[in-house]
Amino acid sequence: MVAKSAPKSAIVIGASGGIGAALAEALRDEGDYAVTALSRSATGDEQIDIADEGSIARAAERCADLQPDLILLATGLLHDGDLGPEKAMRDLDADWLARQYLVNAIGPALVAKHFLPIMKTGGITRFAALSARVGSISDNRLGGWYGYRASKAALNQLIRSLAIEWRRKNERSIVVGLYPGTVDTGLSKPFQGNVPEGKLFTADRAAVQLLDVLDDLKPGDSGKIFAWDGEEIAP
Ligand SMILES: NC(=O)c1ccc[n+]([C@@H]2O[C@H](COP(=O)([O-])OP(=O)(O)OC[C@H]3O[C@@H](n4cnc5c(N)ncnc54)[C@H](OP(=O)(O)O)[C@@H]3O)[C@@H](O)[C@H]2O)c1
């Protein structure tokens, strides 16, 4: 049993990434949570590969006693070596599309499958996966970025179904997607050229903004996608 004075428990998955590392640090600075940081590049008990369900299941088992109040999933894939967002349909490649789907949509859904059941029962719990505005179908005016857009749209749809199912287990659960804005990390590095002045956030600033948004959410917000300024993003 968790002692009353014990801090709440948070797990950050993808804590080796630009935003994930900043989220873990911001939570530690706030002091309200005991923070467990998991990542693919970690070794031992902190290791998780979200492209491998066995690895996800083992990580969830190791974390089960933590009964987390908060889980932040900050993993994601936009480019890797020569592979990046598709400019046109001639660039579509089945293997690259499948990998983007695996990391951006399937992996997060399997993380939810194994980690939602270990969250604290009763009371408000928050599970948030980082998504992207380009995952909004109604907001797609420019086209391109086929795999990233579609895998984030799939993530958003998965989040909605997960939220509906999980509400029946815990009516005070919050399961959402969060868009961090354009953030100065390795993921956005090659695409920062057109970012308007003042709109490229440091990872530290993005982390604080996302935690503020998450703090204000209510169970009625579960299943939705929110931007860094608290605005809901249309599907
Ligand atoms: N930066 C932006 O401007 C921006 C904008 C919109 C949305 N987002 C979203 O925000 C999230 C975080 O992005 P970021 O900017 O922080 O990117 P990042 O610095 O590239 O971090 C990506 C993270 O994902 C992890 N990852 C990738 N594949 C994995 C796997 N199979 N198993 C476990 N972890 C895996 C990486 O782990 P390794 O260290 O092991 O590679 C890394 O920790 C992503 O979902 C991204 O789509 C970012």
PDB file of C-alpha atoms and ligand atoms in Angstrom:
ATOM      1  CA  MET A   1       0.000   0.000   0.000  1.00  0.00           C
ATOM      2  CA  VAL A   2       1.243   3.469  -0.869  1.00  0.00           C
ATOM      3  CA  ALA A   3       1.778   5.708   2.162  1.00  0.00           C
ATOM      4  CA  LYS A   4      -0.310   8.914   2.163  1.00  0.00           C
ATOM      5  CA  SER A   5       2.777  11.103   2.193  1.00  0.00           C
ATOM      6  CA  ALA A   6       4.356   9.312  -0.785  1.00  0.00           C
ATOM      7  CA  PRO A   7       4.511  11.432  -3.923  1.00  0.00           C
ATOM      8  CA  LYS A   8       2.439  10.466  -6.869  1.00  0.00           C
ATOM      9  CA  SER A   9       4.060   8.270  -9.459  1.00  0.00           C
ATOM     10  CA  ALA A  10       4.778   9.184 -13.086  1.00  0.00           C
ATOM     11  CA  ILE A  11       6.312   7.179 -15.929  1.00  0.00           C
ATOM     12  CA  VAL A  12       7.863   8.858 -18.970  1.00  0.00           C
ATOM     13  CA  ILE A  13       8.375   6.559 -21.958  1.00  0.00           C
ATOM     14  CA  GLY A  14      10.771   7.860 -24.594  1.00  0.00           C
ATOM     15  CA  ALA A  15      12.786   9.730 -21.970  1.00  0.00           C
ATOM     16  CA  SER A  16      15.887   9.731 -24.197  1.00  0.00           C
ATOM     17  CA  GLY A  17      14.174  12.034 -26.706  1.00  0.00           C
ATOM     18  CA  GLY A  18      14.275  15.825 -26.748  1.00  0.00           C
ATOM     19  CA  ILE A  19      10.776  16.342 -25.344  1.00  0.00           C
ATOM     20  CA  GLY A  20      10.737  13.139 -23.262  1.00  0.00           C
ATOM     21  CA  ALA A  21      13.913  14.115 -21.393  1.00  0.00           C
ATOM     22  CA  ALA A  22      12.534  17.606 -20.748  1.00  0.00           C
ATOM     23  CA  LEU A  23       9.226  16.179 -19.494  1.00  0.00           C
ATOM     24  CA  ALA A  24      11.021  13.879 -17.043  1.00  0.00           C
ATOM     25  CA  GLU A  25      13.168  16.763 -15.815  1.00  0.00           C
ATOM     26  CA  ALA A  26      10.221  19.168 -15.475  1.00  0.00           C
ATOM     27  CA  LEU A  27       8.269  16.591 -13.464  1.00  0.00           C
ATOM     28  CA  ARG A  28      11.256  16.006 -11.190  1.00  0.00           C
ATOM     29  CA  ASP A  29      11.640  19.771 -10.720  1.00  0.00           C
ATOM     30  CA  GLU A  30       7.945  20.117  -9.804  1.00  0.00           C
ATOM     31  CA  GLY A  31       8.458  17.536  -7.087  1.00  0.00           C
ATOM     32  CA  ASP A  32       4.894  16.172  -7.087  1.00  0.00           C
ATOM     33  CA  TYR A  33       5.847  12.881  -8.669  1.00  0.00           C
ATOM     34  CA  ALA A  34       8.361  10.107  -8.251  1.00  0.00           C
ATOM     35  CA  VAL A  35       9.473   9.830 -11.891  1.00  0.00           C
ATOM     36  CA  THR A  36      10.435   6.636 -13.685  1.00  0.00           C
ATOM     37  CA  ALA A  37      12.105   7.246 -17.057  1.00  0.00           C
ATOM     38  CA  LEU A  38      12.011   4.491 -19.691  1.00  0.00           C
ATOM     39  CA  SER A  39      13.643   4.496 -23.110  1.00  0.00           C
ATOM     40  CA  ARG A  40      14.854   2.263 -25.890  1.00  0.00           C
ATOM     41  CA  SER A  41      18.466   3.274 -25.378  1.00  0.00           C
ATOM     42  CA  ALA A  42      18.424   2.664 -21.615  1.00  0.00           C
ATOM     43  CA  THR A  43      19.733  -0.572 -20.189  1.00  0.00           C
ATOM     44  CA  GLY A  44      18.297  -2.879 -17.527  1.00  0.00           C
ATOM     45  CA  ASP A  45      14.998  -2.091 -15.842  1.00  0.00           C
ATOM     46  CA  GLU A  46      14.536   1.176 -17.696  1.00  0.00           C
ATOM     47  CA  GLN A  47      14.680  -0.314 -21.181  1.00  0.00           C
ATOM     48  CA  ILE A  48      11.659  -0.415 -23.505  1.00  0.00           C
ATOM     49  CA  ASP A  49      11.311  -0.866 -27.254  1.00  0.00           C
ATOM     50  CA  ILE A  50       7.796   0.117 -28.278  1.00  0.00           C
ATOM     51  CA  ALA A  51       8.219  -1.707 -31.593  1.00  0.00           C
ATOM     52  CA  ASP A  52       8.345  -5.002 -29.656  1.00  0.00           C
ATOM     53  CA  GLU A  53       5.271  -6.050 -27.651  1.00  0.00           C
ATOM     54  CA  GLY A  54       7.322  -8.436 -25.504  1.00  0.00           C
ATOM     55  CA  SER A  55       9.564  -5.564 -24.444  1.00  0.00           C
ATOM     56  CA  ILE A  56       6.497  -3.388 -23.650  1.00  0.00           C
ATOM     57  CA  ALA A  57       4.881  -6.172 -21.609  1.00  0.00           C
ATOM     58  CA  ARG A  58       8.073  -6.821 -19.615  1.00  0.00           C
ATOM     59  CA  ALA A  59       8.507  -3.099 -18.891  1.00  0.00           C
ATOM     60  CA  ALA A  60       4.894  -2.831 -17.702  1.00  0.00           C
ATOM     61  CA  GLU A  61       5.388  -5.831 -15.420  1.00  0.00           C
ATOM     62  CA  ARG A  62       8.471  -4.232 -13.886  1.00  0.00           C
ATOM     63  CA  CYS A  63       6.519  -0.990 -13.310  1.00  0.00           C
ATOM     64  CA  ALA A  64       3.320  -2.609 -11.974  1.00  0.00           C
ATOM     65  CA  ASP A  65       4.043  -1.854  -8.299  1.00  0.00           C
ATOM     66  CA  LEU A  66       4.385   1.853  -9.064  1.00  0.00           C
ATOM     67  CA  GLN A  67       0.636   2.153  -9.777  1.00  0.00           C
ATOM     68  CA  PRO A  68       1.312   5.291 -11.812  1.00  0.00           C
ATOM     69  CA  ASP A  69      -1.011   8.321 -11.669  1.00  0.00           C
ATOM     70  CA  LEU A  70       0.542   9.729 -14.836  1.00  0.00           C
ATOM     71  CA  ILE A  71       2.040   8.146 -17.965  1.00  0.00           C
ATOM     72  CA  LEU A  72       3.602  10.256 -20.699  1.00  0.00           C
ATOM     73  CA  LEU A  73       4.484   8.626 -23.988  1.00  0.00           C
ATOM     74  CA  ALA A  74       7.015  10.810 -25.819  1.00  0.00           C
ATOM     75  CA  THR A  75       8.239   8.404 -28.492  1.00  0.00           C
ATOM     76  CA  GLY A  76       7.914   9.086 -32.210  1.00  0.00           C
ATOM     77  CA  LEU A  77       9.476   8.815 -35.644  1.00  0.00           C
ATOM     78  CA  LEU A  78       9.642  11.331 -38.508  1.00  0.00           C
ATOM     79  CA  HIS A  79      12.928  10.594 -40.248  1.00  0.00           C
ATOM     80  CA  ASP A  80      15.785   8.129 -40.100  1.00  0.00           C
ATOM     81  CA  GLY A  81      18.886   8.461 -42.223  1.00  0.00           C
ATOM     82  CA  ASP A  82      17.819   8.884 -45.856  1.00  0.00           C
ATOM     83  CA  LEU A  83      14.204   8.166 -44.991  1.00  0.00           C
ATOM     84  CA  GLY A  84      11.931  11.075 -44.170  1.00  0.00           C
ATOM     85  CA  PRO A  85       8.501  12.562 -44.792  1.00  0.00           C
ATOM     86  CA  GLU A  86       7.188  11.779 -48.276  1.00  0.00           C
ATOM     87  CA  LYS A  87       6.801  14.897 -50.468  1.00  0.00           C
ATOM     88  CA  ALA A  88       4.754  13.126 -53.136  1.00  0.00           C
ATOM     89  CA  MET A  89       3.114   9.774 -53.811  1.00  0.00           C
ATOM     90  CA  ARG A  90       6.090   8.649 -55.867  1.00  0.00           C
ATOM     91  CA  ASP A  91       7.984   8.581 -52.558  1.00  0.00           C
ATOM     92  CA  LEU A  92       5.577   6.109 -50.928  1.00  0.00           C
ATOM     93  CA  ASP A  93       7.413   3.024 -49.755  1.00  0.00           C
ATOM     94  CA  ALA A  94       5.677   0.124 -48.008  1.00  0.00           C
ATOM     95  CA  ASP A  95       8.477  -0.631 -45.540  1.00  0.00           C
ATOM     96  CA  TRP A  96       8.933   3.008 -44.493  1.00  0.00           C
ATOM     97  CA  LEU A  97       5.160   3.506 -44.154  1.00  0.00           C
ATOM     98  CA  ALA A  98       4.936   0.361 -42.032  1.00  0.00           C
ATOM     99  CA  ARG A  99       7.753   1.538 -39.769  1.00  0.00           C
ATOM    100  CA  GLN A 100       6.103   4.910 -39.213  1.00  0.00           C
ATOM    101  CA  TYR A 101       2.839   3.146 -38.380  1.00  0.00           C
ATOM    102  CA  LEU A 102       4.666   0.789 -36.033  1.00  0.00           C
ATOM    103  CA  VAL A 103       6.427   3.498 -34.026  1.00  0.00           C
ATOM    104  CA  ASN A 104       3.785   6.252 -34.168  1.00  0.00           C
ATOM    105  CA  ALA A 105       0.542   4.284 -33.852  1.00  0.00           C
ATOM    106  CA  ILE A 106       0.854   0.546 -33.169  1.00  0.00           C
ATOM    107  CA  GLY A 107       3.541   0.886 -30.498  1.00  0.00           C
ATOM    108  CA  PRO A 108       1.635   3.539 -28.521  1.00  0.00           C
ATOM    109  CA  ALA A 109      -1.555   1.419 -28.681  1.00  0.00           C
ATOM    110  CA  LEU A 110       0.353  -1.569 -27.288  1.00  0.00           C
ATOM    111  CA  VAL A 111       1.882   0.637 -24.599  1.00  0.00           C
ATOM    112  CA  ALA A 112      -1.679   1.572 -23.596  1.00  0.00           C
ATOM    113  CA  LYS A 113      -2.701  -2.111 -23.661  1.00  0.00           C
ATOM    114  CA  HIS A 114      -0.023  -3.020 -21.121  1.00  0.00           C
ATOM    115  CA  PHE A 115       0.342   0.180 -19.079  1.00  0.00           C
ATOM    116  CA  LEU A 116      -3.271   1.399 -18.591  1.00  0.00           C
ATOM    117  CA  PRO A 117      -4.068  -1.712 -16.500  1.00  0.00           C
ATOM    118  CA  ILE A 118      -1.196  -0.989 -14.081  1.00  0.00           C
ATOM    119  CA  MET A 119      -2.315   2.604 -13.434  1.00  0.00           C
ATOM    120  CA  LYS A 120      -3.734   3.573 -10.074  1.00  0.00           C
ATOM    121  CA  THR A 121      -7.343   2.529  -9.646  1.00  0.00           C
ATOM    122  CA  GLY A 122      -9.685   5.237  -8.421  1.00  0.00           C
ATOM    123  CA  GLY A 123      -8.874   8.907  -8.559  1.00  0.00           C
ATOM    124  CA  ILE A 124      -7.788  10.890 -11.580  1.00  0.00           C
ATOM    125  CA  THR A 125      -5.216   9.184 -13.796  1.00  0.00           C
ATOM    126  CA  ARG A 126      -3.626  10.735 -16.850  1.00  0.00           C
ATOM    127  CA  PHE A 127      -2.227   8.883 -19.879  1.00  0.00           C
ATOM    128  CA  ALA A 128      -0.957  11.159 -22.663  1.00  0.00           C
ATOM    129  CA  ALA A 129       0.755  10.272 -25.925  1.00  0.00           C
ATOM    130  CA  LEU A 130       2.519  12.928 -27.980  1.00  0.00           C
ATOM    131  CA  SER A 131       0.752  13.397 -31.293  1.00  0.00           C
ATOM    132  CA  ALA A 132       0.931  16.112 -33.949  1.00  0.00           C
ATOM    133  CA  ARG A 133      -1.333  18.715 -35.503  1.00  0.00           C
ATOM    134  CA  VAL A 134      -0.593  17.210 -38.929  1.00  0.00           C
ATOM    135  CA  GLY A 135      -2.490  14.117 -37.725  1.00  0.00           C
ATOM    136  CA  SER A 136      -5.698  16.142 -38.021  1.00  0.00           C
ATOM    137  CA  ILE A 137      -7.459  15.134 -41.248  1.00  0.00           C
ATOM    138  CA  SER A 138      -9.630  18.266 -41.339  1.00  0.00           C
ATOM    139  CA  ASP A 139      -6.516  20.440 -40.934  1.00  0.00           C
ATOM    140  CA  ASN A 140      -4.668  18.838 -43.871  1.00  0.00           C
ATOM    141  CA  ARG A 141      -4.462  21.574 -46.485  1.00  0.00           C
ATOM    142  CA  LEU A 142      -0.942  21.016 -47.817  1.00  0.00           C
ATOM    143  CA  GLY A 143      -0.817  17.249 -48.347  1.00  0.00           C
ATOM    144  CA  GLY A 144       2.499  15.383 -48.287  1.00  0.00           C
ATOM    145  CA  TRP A 145       4.065  13.826 -45.191  1.00  0.00           C
ATOM    146  CA  TYR A 146       1.881  10.786 -45.928  1.00  0.00           C
ATOM    147  CA  GLY A 147       3.273   8.346 -43.401  1.00  0.00           C
ATOM    148  CA  TYR A 148       3.697  10.755 -40.499  1.00  0.00           C
ATOM    149  CA  ARG A 149       0.272  12.366 -41.020  1.00  0.00           C
ATOM    150  CA  ALA A 150      -1.493   9.044 -41.412  1.00  0.00           C
ATOM    151  CA  SER A 151       0.271   7.354 -38.501  1.00  0.00           C
ATOM    152  CA  LYS A 152      -0.560  10.283 -36.193  1.00  0.00           C
ATOM    153  CA  ALA A 153      -4.191  10.277 -37.451  1.00  0.00           C
ATOM    154  CA  ALA A 154      -4.264   6.558 -36.605  1.00  0.00           C
ATOM    155  CA  LEU A 155      -2.790   7.333 -33.182  1.00  0.00           C
ATOM    156  CA  ASN A 156      -5.523   9.917 -32.575  1.00  0.00           C
ATOM    157  CA  GLN A 157      -8.222   7.404 -33.497  1.00  0.00           C
ATOM    158  CA  LEU A 158      -6.635   4.725 -31.276  1.00  0.00           C
ATOM    159  CA  ILE A 159      -6.532   7.212 -28.391  1.00  0.00           C
ATOM    160  CA  ARG A 160     -10.266   7.854 -28.813  1.00  0.00           C
ATOM    161  CA  SER A 161     -11.137   4.152 -28.634  1.00  0.00           C
ATOM    162  CA  LEU A 162      -8.761   3.555 -25.717  1.00  0.00           C
ATOM    163  CA  ALA A 163     -10.327   6.463 -23.819  1.00  0.00           C
ATOM    164  CA  ILE A 164     -13.863   5.150 -24.367  1.00  0.00           C
ATOM    165  CA  GLU A 165     -12.937   1.638 -23.245  1.00  0.00           C
ATOM    166  CA  TRP A 166     -10.901   2.803 -20.268  1.00  0.00           C
ATOM    167  CA  ARG A 167     -13.626   5.189 -19.028  1.00  0.00           C
ATOM    168  CA  ARG A 168     -15.696   2.075 -18.264  1.00  0.00           C
ATOM    169  CA  LYS A 169     -12.925   0.801 -15.936  1.00  0.00           C
ATOM    170  CA  ASN A 170     -12.169   4.177 -14.340  1.00  0.00           C
ATOM    171  CA  GLU A 171     -14.588   7.010 -15.015  1.00  0.00           C
ATOM    172  CA  ARG A 172     -11.956   9.486 -13.788  1.00  0.00           C
ATOM    173  CA  SER A 173      -9.286   8.403 -16.261  1.00  0.00           C
ATOM    174  CA  ILE A 174      -7.964  10.864 -18.833  1.00  0.00           C
ATOM    175  CA  VAL A 175      -6.473   9.411 -22.031  1.00  0.00           C
ATOM    176  CA  VAL A 176      -5.405  12.076 -24.522  1.00  0.00           C
ATOM    177  CA  GLY A 177      -3.056  13.038 -27.321  1.00  0.00           C
ATOM    178  CA  LEU A 178      -0.927  16.174 -26.962  1.00  0.00           C
ATOM    179  CA  TYR A 179       0.624  18.312 -29.692  1.00  0.00           C
ATOM    180  CA  PRO A 180       3.752  20.048 -28.364  1.00  0.00           C
ATOM    181  CA  GLY A 181       4.074  22.699 -31.085  1.00  0.00           C
ATOM    182  CA  THR A 182       7.283  22.817 -33.110  1.00  0.00           C
ATOM    183  CA  VAL A 183      10.047  21.998 -30.687  1.00  0.00           C
ATOM    184  CA  ASP A 184      13.787  22.212 -31.183  1.00  0.00           C
ATOM    185  CA  THR A 185      14.735  18.513 -31.114  1.00  0.00           C
ATOM    186  CA  GLY A 186      16.434  16.037 -33.427  1.00  0.00           C
ATOM    187  CA  LEU A 187      13.023  15.127 -34.844  1.00  0.00           C
ATOM    188  CA  SER A 188      12.233  18.635 -36.113  1.00  0.00           C
ATOM    189  CA  LYS A 189      15.822  19.705 -36.895  1.00  0.00           C
ATOM    190  CA  PRO A 190      15.700  19.231 -40.696  1.00  0.00           C
ATOM    191  CA  PHE A 191      12.340  21.036 -40.955  1.00  0.00           C
ATOM    192  CA  GLN A 192      12.815  24.165 -38.864  1.00  0.00           C
ATOM    193  CA  GLY A 193      13.421  26.503 -41.810  1.00  0.00           C
ATOM    194  CA  ASN A 194       9.821  27.699 -42.204  1.00  0.00           C
ATOM    195  CA  VAL A 195       8.964  28.015 -38.545  1.00  0.00           C
ATOM    196  CA  PRO A 196       7.765  31.576 -37.810  1.00  0.00           C
ATOM    197  CA  GLU A 197       9.797  33.679 -35.398  1.00  0.00           C
ATOM    198  CA  GLY A 198       9.043  32.809 -31.791  1.00  0.00           C
ATOM    199  CA  LYS A 199       7.246  29.573 -32.700  1.00  0.00           C
ATOM    200  CA  LEU A 200      10.157  27.172 -32.239  1.00  0.00           C
ATOM    201  CA  PHE A 201       9.974  26.138 -28.596  1.00  0.00           C
ATOM    202  CA  THR A 202      12.845  24.833 -26.550  1.00  0.00           C
ATOM    203  CA  ALA A 203      12.144  21.349 -25.216  1.00  0.00           C
ATOM    204  CA  ASP A 204      12.113  22.736 -21.659  1.00  0.00           C
ATOM    205  CA  ARG A 205       9.448  25.293 -22.513  1.00  0.00           C
ATOM    206  CA  ALA A 206       7.403  22.717 -24.441  1.00  0.00           C
ATOM    207  CA  ALA A 207       7.505  20.332 -21.467  1.00  0.00           C
ATOM    208  CA  VAL A 208       6.209  22.941 -19.027  1.00  0.00           C
ATOM    209  CA  GLN A 209       3.458  23.985 -21.469  1.00  0.00           C
ATOM    210  CA  LEU A 210       2.345  20.376 -21.965  1.00  0.00           C
ATOM    211  CA  LEU A 211       2.258  19.663 -18.225  1.00  0.00           C
ATOM    212  CA  ASP A 212       0.159  22.811 -17.700  1.00  0.00           C
ATOM    213  CA  VAL A 213      -2.334  21.671 -20.354  1.00  0.00           C
ATOM    214  CA  LEU A 214      -2.488  18.199 -18.845  1.00  0.00           C
ATOM    215  CA  ASP A 215      -3.081  19.606 -15.355  1.00  0.00           C
ATOM    216  CA  ASP A 216      -6.183  21.488 -16.522  1.00  0.00           C
ATOM    217  CA  LEU A 217      -7.812  18.532 -18.278  1.00  0.00           C
ATOM    218  CA  LYS A 218     -10.890  16.834 -16.844  1.00  0.00           C
ATOM    219  CA  PRO A 219     -12.171  13.275 -17.377  1.00  0.00           C
ATOM    220  CA  GLY A 220     -14.693  14.743 -19.866  1.00  0.00           C
ATOM    221  CA  ASP A 221     -11.721  15.679 -22.072  1.00  0.00           C
ATOM    222  CA  SER A 222     -10.610  12.063 -22.398  1.00  0.00           C
ATOM    223  CA  GLY A 223     -10.245  10.810 -25.978  1.00  0.00           C
ATOM    224  CA  LYS A 224      -9.396  14.230 -27.415  1.00  0.00           C
ATOM    225  CA  ILE A 225      -6.232  15.799 -28.794  1.00  0.00           C
ATOM    226  CA  PHE A 226      -4.929  19.063 -27.327  1.00  0.00           C
ATOM    227  CA  ALA A 227      -2.278  21.510 -28.502  1.00  0.00           C
ATOM    228  CA  TRP A 228       0.405  23.100 -26.318  1.00  0.00           C
ATOM    229  CA  ASP A 229      -1.823  26.143 -25.671  1.00  0.00           C
ATOM    230  CA  GLY A 230      -4.752  24.051 -24.457  1.00  0.00           C
ATOM    231  CA  GLU A 231      -6.732  24.347 -27.706  1.00  0.00           C
ATOM    232  CA  GLU A 232      -8.505  21.165 -28.821  1.00  0.00           C
ATOM    233  CA  ILE A 233      -7.387  19.917 -32.245  1.00  0.00           C
ATOM    234  CA  ALA A 234     -10.202  18.784 -34.525  1.00  0.00           C
ATOM    235  CA  PRO A 235      -9.931  15.171 -35.768  1.00  0.00           C
TER     236      PRO A 235
HETATM  237  N1  LIG B   1       9.767  18.145 -32.116  1.00  0.00           N
HETATM  238  C1  LIG B   1       8.665  18.596 -32.687  1.00  0.00           C
HETATM  239  O1  LIG B   1       8.663  19.697 -33.287  1.00  0.00           O
HETATM  240  C2  LIG B   1       7.389  17.807 -32.635  1.00  0.00           C
HETATM  241  C3  LIG B   1       6.247  18.341 -33.255  1.00  0.00           C
HETATM  242  C4  LIG B   1       5.051  17.613 -33.218  1.00  0.00           C
HETATM  243  C5  LIG B   1       5.009  16.400 -32.570  1.00  0.00           C
HETATM  244  N2  LIG B   1       6.122  15.892 -31.968  1.00  0.00           N
HETATM  245  C6  LIG B   1       6.037  14.568 -31.335  1.00  0.00           C
HETATM  246  O2  LIG B   1       6.638  14.590 -30.066  1.00  0.00           O
HETATM  247  C7  LIG B   1       7.173  13.296 -29.775  1.00  0.00           C
HETATM  248  C8  LIG B   1       8.615  13.431 -29.294  1.00  0.00           C
HETATM  249  O3  LIG B   1       9.371  13.992 -30.315  1.00  0.00           O
HETATM  250  P1  LIG B   1      10.827  14.656 -30.097  1.00  0.00           P
HETATM  251  O4  LIG B   1      10.792  15.902 -30.852  1.00  0.00           O
HETATM  252  O5  LIG B   1      11.187  14.650 -28.660  1.00  0.00           O
HETATM  253  O6  LIG B   1      11.717  13.619 -30.923  1.00  0.00           O
HETATM  254  P2  LIG B   1      13.108  12.913 -30.611  1.00  0.00           P
HETATM  255  O7  LIG B   1      14.016  13.823 -29.852  1.00  0.00           O
HETATM  256  O8  LIG B   1      13.560  12.348 -31.905  1.00  0.00           O
HETATM  257  O9  LIG B   1      12.679  11.713 -29.619  1.00  0.00           O
HETATM  258  C9  LIG B   1      12.005  10.595 -30.105  1.00  0.00           C
HETATM  259  C10 LIG B   1      11.985   9.545 -29.031  1.00  0.00           C
HETATM  260  O10 LIG B   1      11.301   8.394 -29.524  1.00  0.00           O
HETATM  261  C11 LIG B   1      12.031   7.259 -29.142  1.00  0.00           C
HETATM  262  N3  LIG B   1      11.766   6.077 -29.952  1.00  0.00           N
HETATM  263  C12 LIG B   1      11.751   5.973 -31.298  1.00  0.00           C
HETATM  264  N4  LIG B   1      11.480   4.693 -31.635  1.00  0.00           N
HETATM  265  C13 LIG B   1      11.352   3.997 -30.477  1.00  0.00           C
HETATM  266  C14 LIG B   1      11.079   2.652 -30.150  1.00  0.00           C
HETATM  267  N5  LIG B   1      10.901   1.726 -31.097  1.00  0.00           N
HETATM  268  N6  LIG B   1      10.998   2.291 -28.854  1.00  0.00           N
HETATM  269  C15 LIG B   1      11.187   3.189 -27.880  1.00  0.00           C
HETATM  270  N7  LIG B   1      11.444   4.495 -28.113  1.00  0.00           N
HETATM  271  C16 LIG B   1      11.526   4.876 -29.402  1.00  0.00           C
HETATM  272  C17 LIG B   1      13.477   7.703 -29.271  1.00  0.00           C
HETATM  273  O11 LIG B   1      14.291   6.777 -28.583  1.00  0.00           O
HETATM  274  P3  LIG B   1      15.864   6.574 -28.949  1.00  0.00           P
HETATM  275  O12 LIG B   1      16.567   7.656 -28.183  1.00  0.00           O
HETATM  276  O13 LIG B   1      16.158   5.217 -28.444  1.00  0.00           O
HETATM  277  O14 LIG B   1      15.966   6.700 -30.440  1.00  0.00           O
HETATM  278  C18 LIG B   1      13.389   9.066 -28.602  1.00  0.00           C
HETATM  279  O15 LIG B   1      13.400   8.921 -27.190  1.00  0.00           O
HETATM  280  C19 LIG B   1       6.975  12.471 -31.052  1.00  0.00           C
HETATM  281  O16 LIG B   1       5.815  11.701 -30.941  1.00  0.00           O
HETATM  282  C20 LIG B   1       6.789  13.529 -32.125  1.00  0.00           C
HETATM  283  O17 LIG B   1       6.037  13.036 -33.214  1.00  0.00           O
HETATM  284  C21 LIG B   1       7.314  16.565 -31.992  1.00  0.00           C
END
